[in-house]
Short mmCIF file of C-alpha atoms in Angstrom, two decimals:
data_model
loop_
_atom_site.label_atom_id
_atom_site.label_comp_id
_atom_site.label_asym_id
_atom_site.label_seq_id
_atom_site.Cartn_x
_atom_site.Cartn_y
_atom_site.Cartn_z
CA MET A 1104 -30.75 3.98 20.77
CA ASP A 1105 -31.05 7.24 22.29
CA PHE A 1106 -33.13 9.79 21.91
CA SER A 1107 -34.04 13.50 24.13
CA PRO A 1108 -35.15 12.67 26.94
CA ILE A 1109 -38.41 14.28 26.63
CA ILE A 1110 -39.88 14.08 23.39
CA ILE A 1111 -41.72 16.83 21.31
CA GLY A 1112 -44.37 16.33 19.55
CA THR A 1113 -46.35 18.35 16.45
CA MET A 1114 -49.41 16.81 15.69
CA ARG A 1115 -50.73 20.65 16.53
CA TRP A 1116 -47.99 22.61 14.90
CA GLY A 1117 -50.26 22.14 11.86
CA ILE A 1118 -54.45 23.00 11.33
CA TRP A 1119 -55.19 20.17 13.58
CA GLY A 1120 -54.09 23.18 16.41
CA ALA A 1121 -51.65 25.55 16.10
CA ASN A 1122 -51.37 26.42 12.49
CA HIS A 1123 -48.00 27.65 12.69
CA SER A 1124 -46.22 29.60 9.41
CA LYS A 1125 -43.03 28.18 8.66
CA LYS A 1126 -41.03 30.57 10.73
CA GLU A 1127 -42.54 29.51 13.75
CA VAL A 1128 -42.13 25.68 13.26
CA GLN A 1129 -38.33 27.07 13.01
CA ASN A 1130 -38.36 28.72 16.09
CA LEU A 1131 -39.84 26.05 18.29
CA ILE A 1132 -37.35 23.46 16.31
CA GLN A 1133 -34.64 26.00 17.61
CA SER A 1134 -36.62 26.57 20.71
CA SER A 1135 -36.02 22.89 22.00
CA LEU A 1136 -32.54 22.35 20.80
CA GLU A 1137 -31.95 25.30 22.79
CA GLN A 1138 -33.39 22.92 25.68
CA LYS A 1139 -31.21 19.65 24.07
CA LEU A 1140 -34.76 18.09 23.08
CA SER A 1141 -33.46 16.43 19.83
CA THR A 1142 -36.55 13.94 18.95
CA PHE A 1143 -39.33 15.40 17.03
CA ASP A 1144 -42.70 13.06 17.15
CA HIS A 1145 -44.31 12.98 14.00
CA ALA A 1146 -47.11 10.04 12.39
CA ASP A 1147 -47.97 10.89 8.69
CA ILE A 1148 -51.83 11.87 9.02
CA TYR A 1149 -50.93 14.75 11.05
CA GLY A 1150 -52.72 18.14 9.73
CA ASN A 1151 -54.59 15.65 6.97
CA TYR A 1152 -51.58 14.50 6.17
CA THR A 1153 -49.56 18.13 6.08
CA THR A 1154 -47.92 18.63 9.10
CA GLU A 1155 -44.90 16.40 7.89
CA LYS A 1156 -44.55 18.73 4.93
CA LEU A 1157 -44.39 22.36 7.21
CA PHE A 1158 -41.39 20.49 9.72
CA GLY A 1159 -39.40 19.34 6.78
CA ASN A 1160 -39.46 22.61 4.87
CA ALA A 1161 -38.80 24.78 7.93
CA PHE A 1162 -35.92 22.49 9.34
CA SER A 1163 -34.45 22.61 5.69
CA GLU A 1164 -33.83 26.10 5.80
CA MET A 1165 -32.34 25.64 8.88
CA ASN A 1166 -29.11 25.34 8.39
CA LEU A 1167 -28.83 22.05 11.54
CA LYS A 1168 -27.44 18.94 11.13
CA ARG A 1169 -29.83 16.10 10.38
CA GLU A 1170 -27.77 13.87 12.41
CA GLU A 1171 -27.50 15.43 15.98
CA VAL A 1172 -32.22 15.33 15.66
CA GLN A 1173 -34.39 12.48 15.72
CA PHE A 1174 -37.09 12.16 13.67
CA ILE A 1175 -39.89 9.45 14.33
CA SER A 1176 -43.31 9.19 12.43
CA LYS A 1177 -45.51 6.74 12.41
CA CYS A 1178 -48.05 4.98 9.76
CA GLY A 1179 -50.93 2.54 8.59
CA ILE A 1180 -53.77 4.85 9.18
CA GLU A 1181 -55.77 5.08 6.27
CA MET A 1182 -57.81 8.73 6.34
CA PRO A 1183 -59.81 10.18 4.95
CA CYS A 1184 -60.06 13.75 4.46
CA ASP A 1185 -59.21 16.28 1.35
CA ASN A 1186 -55.77 15.40 0.61
CA ARG A 1187 -56.54 11.46 0.62
CA ASN A 1188 -59.31 9.71 -0.88
CA PHE A 1189 -59.23 6.36 1.06
CA SER A 1190 -63.54 5.31 0.61
CA VAL A 1191 -63.15 4.72 4.83
CA LYS A 1192 -61.15 4.92 8.13
CA SER A 1193 -59.27 2.00 8.38
CA TYR A 1194 -55.10 0.50 8.86
CA ASN A 1195 -53.23 -1.20 6.18
CA TYR A 1196 -50.09 -2.78 7.41
CA SER A 1197 -49.22 -4.05 3.39
CA LYS A 1198 -45.74 -3.95 2.46
CA GLU A 1199 -47.08 -1.50 -0.23
CA HIS A 1200 -48.17 0.44 1.94
CA LEU A 1201 -46.00 0.36 4.64
CA LEU A 1202 -42.68 1.10 1.31
CA LYS A 1203 -44.68 3.44 -0.06
CA SER A 1204 -45.51 5.47 3.21
CA VAL A 1205 -42.15 5.42 4.62
CA ASP A 1206 -41.21 7.19 0.96
CA GLN A 1207 -43.46 9.23 1.35
CA SER A 1208 -42.51 10.56 5.05
CA LEU A 1209 -38.75 11.37 3.56
CA ALA A 1210 -40.11 13.13 1.14
CA ASN A 1211 -42.61 15.30 3.76
CA LEU A 1212 -39.43 15.42 6.11
CA LYS A 1213 -36.90 16.45 3.04
CA THR A 1214 -34.80 13.80 4.97
CA ASP A 1215 -33.33 9.89 3.72
CA TYR A 1216 -33.92 8.55 6.79
CA LEU A 1217 -36.10 8.38 9.76
CA ASP A 1218 -34.90 6.77 13.11
CA LEU A 1219 -38.02 5.38 14.00
CA LEU A 1220 -40.86 4.09 12.70
CA LEU A 1221 -43.39 3.76 14.94
CA LEU A 1222 -46.91 1.27 13.52
CA HIS A 1223 -49.47 3.83 14.84
CA ARG A 1224 -52.60 1.66 15.59
CA PRO A 1225 -52.68 -2.59 15.47
CA SER A 1226 -55.61 -3.56 13.33
CA PRO A 1227 -56.92 -6.85 13.71
CA LEU A 1228 -55.45 -7.72 10.12
CA MET A 1229 -52.42 -6.90 10.00
CA ASN A 1230 -50.01 -9.95 9.19
CA PRO A 1231 -46.05 -9.26 11.23
CA GLU A 1232 -44.14 -11.28 8.91
CA GLU A 1233 -45.44 -8.87 5.34
CA ILE A 1234 -44.54 -6.70 9.32
CA ALA A 1235 -40.90 -8.03 9.11
CA GLU A 1236 -40.60 -8.07 5.62
CA SER A 1237 -41.42 -4.53 4.65
CA PHE A 1238 -38.96 -4.08 7.67
CA SER A 1239 -36.33 -6.11 6.67
CA ILE A 1240 -36.11 -3.78 3.11
CA LEU A 1241 -36.58 -0.64 4.68
CA LYS A 1242 -33.88 -1.45 7.15
CA THR A 1243 -31.37 -2.68 5.33
CA GLN A 1244 -31.98 0.48 2.61
CA HIS A 1245 -31.14 2.46 5.28
CA LYS A 1246 -34.54 4.76 5.81
CA VAL A 1247 -35.50 3.33 8.60
CA ARG A 1248 -33.27 3.31 11.83
CA HIS A 1249 -35.39 1.73 14.57
CA PHE A 1250 -38.95 0.32 14.23
CA GLY A 1251 -41.61 0.16 17.22
CA VAL A 1252 -45.54 0.76 17.84
CA SER A 1253 -47.94 2.05 19.45
CA ASN A 1254 -51.51 1.77 20.98
CA PHE A 1255 -50.41 -2.06 20.90
CA SER A 1256 -51.57 -4.13 23.86
CA PRO A 1257 -48.04 -6.50 25.50
CA SER A 1258 -49.82 -9.78 23.00
CA GLN A 1259 -50.14 -7.29 20.07
CA PHE A 1260 -46.53 -5.76 20.20
CA ASP A 1261 -45.20 -10.04 21.16
CA LEU A 1262 -46.95 -10.56 18.04
CA ILE A 1263 -45.02 -7.87 15.98
CA ASN A 1264 -41.96 -8.30 18.16
CA ASN A 1265 -41.47 -11.86 17.67
CA ALA A 1266 -41.35 -11.04 13.88
CA PHE A 1267 -38.68 -8.31 14.24
CA PRO A 1268 -37.07 -7.05 17.26
CA LEU A 1269 -39.20 -3.46 18.07
CA ILE A 1270 -37.80 -0.98 20.33
CA THR A 1271 -40.77 0.81 22.07
CA ASN A 1272 -44.45 1.26 22.23
CA GLN A 1273 -45.71 4.39 22.61
CA VAL A 1274 -48.69 4.28 24.09
CA GLU A 1275 -51.80 6.55 26.40
CA VAL A 1276 -49.94 7.88 30.03
CA SER A 1277 -51.22 9.94 31.72
CA LEU A 1278 -52.88 10.60 35.77
CA ASN A 1279 -56.34 11.07 34.11
CA GLU A 1280 -55.39 7.64 31.96
CA PRO A 1281 -52.92 5.22 34.30
CA LYS A 1282 -54.59 2.21 32.56
CA ALA A 1283 -51.16 1.49 31.29
CA PHE A 1284 -49.64 1.37 34.93
CA TYR A 1285 -52.41 -2.50 35.10
CA ASP A 1286 -52.41 -3.51 32.23
CA GLY A 1287 -49.18 -4.94 31.31
CA THR A 1288 -47.86 -2.57 28.93
CA LEU A 1289 -44.94 -0.84 31.16
CA ASP A 1290 -44.31 -4.39 33.12
CA GLN A 1291 -43.23 -5.66 29.64
CA MET A 1292 -40.98 -2.96 28.53
CA ILE A 1293 -38.96 -2.67 31.62
CA MET A 1294 -39.06 -6.91 31.15
CA LYS A 1295 -37.46 -6.05 28.21
CA GLN A 1296 -35.24 -3.55 28.87
CA LEU A 1297 -37.24 -1.12 26.77
CA LYS A 1298 -38.33 1.97 27.18
CA PRO A 1299 -41.64 2.97 25.94
CA MET A 1300 -42.78 6.52 24.45
CA ALA A 1301 -46.09 8.13 26.40
CA TYR A 1302 -48.55 10.69 24.69
CA SER A 1303 -51.27 12.70 26.27
CA VAL A 1304 -49.41 13.21 29.48
CA LEU A 1305 -51.65 16.01 31.34
CA GLY A 1306 -54.34 14.02 30.66
CA ASN A 1307 -57.54 15.79 30.61
CA TYR A 1308 -56.58 18.01 33.49
CA PHE A 1309 -56.33 21.01 31.52
CA SER A 1310 -59.86 20.81 29.38
CA GLU A 1311 -62.08 18.75 31.35
CA ASN A 1312 -63.80 20.41 34.81
CA THR A 1313 -64.04 16.98 35.69
CA GLU A 1314 -64.91 15.87 39.76
CA GLU A 1315 -61.91 13.72 39.17
CA ASN A 1316 -59.79 16.75 38.13
CA LYS A 1317 -61.06 18.86 40.94
CA ARG A 1318 -59.30 16.36 43.85
CA ILE A 1319 -56.63 16.12 41.53
CA LYS A 1320 -56.66 19.93 41.96
CA LYS A 1321 -56.31 20.08 45.78
CA VAL A 1322 -53.80 18.08 45.31
CA LEU A 1323 -51.57 19.65 43.42
CA THR A 1324 -52.02 23.59 45.27
CA VAL A 1325 -50.46 21.58 47.67
CA LEU A 1326 -47.63 20.06 45.18
CA CYS A 1327 -46.77 23.40 43.49
CA GLU A 1328 -46.03 25.06 46.59
CA LYS A 1329 -43.61 22.03 47.88
CA TYR A 1330 -41.99 21.87 44.91
CA ASN A 1331 -42.17 24.90 44.05
CA VAL A 1332 -43.77 24.49 40.37
CA GLU A 1333 -45.89 24.71 38.00
CA GLU A 1334 -49.63 21.89 37.68
CA ASN A 1335 -48.01 20.63 34.59
CA GLN A 1336 -44.93 20.14 36.00
CA ILE A 1337 -45.82 17.61 38.99
CA LEU A 1338 -48.39 15.84 36.03
CA LEU A 1339 -44.93 15.34 34.13
CA ALA A 1340 -43.10 14.66 37.50
CA PHE A 1341 -45.41 11.98 37.64
CA ILE A 1342 -45.24 9.78 34.74
CA LEU A 1343 -41.25 10.66 34.94
CA LYS A 1344 -41.35 8.60 38.49
CA HIS A 1345 -42.66 5.52 37.25
CA PRO A 1346 -39.12 2.74 36.96
CA ALA A 1347 -39.85 1.94 33.36
CA GLN A 1348 -37.86 5.18 32.34
CA ILE A 1349 -40.58 7.02 29.77
CA TYR A 1350 -40.18 8.80 27.56
CA PRO A 1351 -42.90 12.00 27.09
CA ILE A 1352 -44.20 13.46 24.45
CA ILE A 1353 -44.81 16.91 25.13
CA GLY A 1354 -47.43 18.96 22.32
CA THR A 1355 -46.65 22.28 22.89
CA SER A 1356 -47.01 24.50 20.50
CA ARG A 1357 -45.33 27.61 23.42
CA ALA A 1358 -41.82 27.83 23.15
CA GLU A 1359 -41.70 28.77 26.39
CA ASN A 1360 -43.15 25.98 27.81
CA LEU A 1361 -40.24 24.04 26.96
CA VAL A 1362 -38.56 25.52 29.59
CA LYS A 1363 -41.56 24.27 32.30
CA PHE A 1364 -41.05 21.08 30.69
CA LYS A 1365 -37.07 20.40 30.87
CA ASN A 1366 -37.40 21.78 34.37
CA SER A 1367 -39.65 18.77 35.45
CA LEU A 1368 -37.00 16.09 35.13
CA SER A 1369 -35.18 18.01 37.62
CA ILE A 1370 -38.60 16.77 39.91
CA ASP A 1371 -38.33 13.59 42.12
CA LEU A 1372 -41.81 13.31 43.49
CA GLU A 1373 -41.62 12.13 47.22
CA ARG A 1374 -43.69 8.32 46.77
CA GLU A 1375 -45.81 9.62 49.38
CA ASP A 1376 -47.27 12.22 47.32
CA TRP A 1377 -47.68 9.92 43.99
CA PHE A 1378 -49.51 8.33 45.86
CA LYS A 1379 -51.98 11.28 47.00
CA LEU A 1380 -51.96 12.04 43.20
CA LEU A 1381 -53.05 8.19 42.23
CA GLU A 1382 -55.70 8.37 45.14
CA ALA A 1383 -56.92 12.45 44.34
CA LYS A 1384 -58.04 10.57 40.37
CA THR A 1385 -59.13 7.02 42.14
CA ASN A 1386 -61.17 8.45 45.18
CA ILE A 1387 -59.72 5.17 46.48
CA GLU A 1388 -57.41 4.35 48.55
CA VAL A 1389 -55.17 1.34 46.98
CA ASP A 1390 -56.25 -2.12 48.79
#
């Protein structure tokens, strides 16, 4: 399954962030496609279960071909909010819930299939055989083309993958949060010849004034001048350097940032520069 080299995240397009109008969403979709970024990442819970519908209403009026874009969505979290009467936040991977969730996402997005469905977070109660049965039904009904997981450990990935073939694990990866470099998550994707997806790729660099980020800024200042780019582009290039061929998810709600992120694809950080950034994050030399 081919996705665009950068995936567009929609989590903050609705009431969880920018609170865009339908027209503003259409402008973002159009701007993304102009940069040949055609994959859009959703989850049923985004915007308290409203952002998928916002996107679907916007996309359906744009006279675009569905086969030229890719829709990803996630399900499995039951989140109490004004739009859902759950008594506690929990995970539900029962066959009934999975089938119902996909049908709702299809209705929200005004499409008859998802290119990729992800289990949003691992549950201690998930039954791999029941999940596999649900996936088989969705595949046979042509409602979902491919399946994956999000935030799963390597062993949790194997638990589901042994029952039904998965194509990706979407996890948090950034200079601020490089855990996936060391815990086997990305190693597993390489071994299985699968491409992972990464969210929060800019970390907390722009939101938190920590000592760690002050160290990172010193290195970024030098590298931005060296490569003639901006800080967010270097942070993205740091992720793209990894041999796992990561699909980064960019959660921007501003069209002008799309060009900058697209240009990050052409930045090839030198190996020593990559390790200078890593050392700034950890504040220690590698062993």
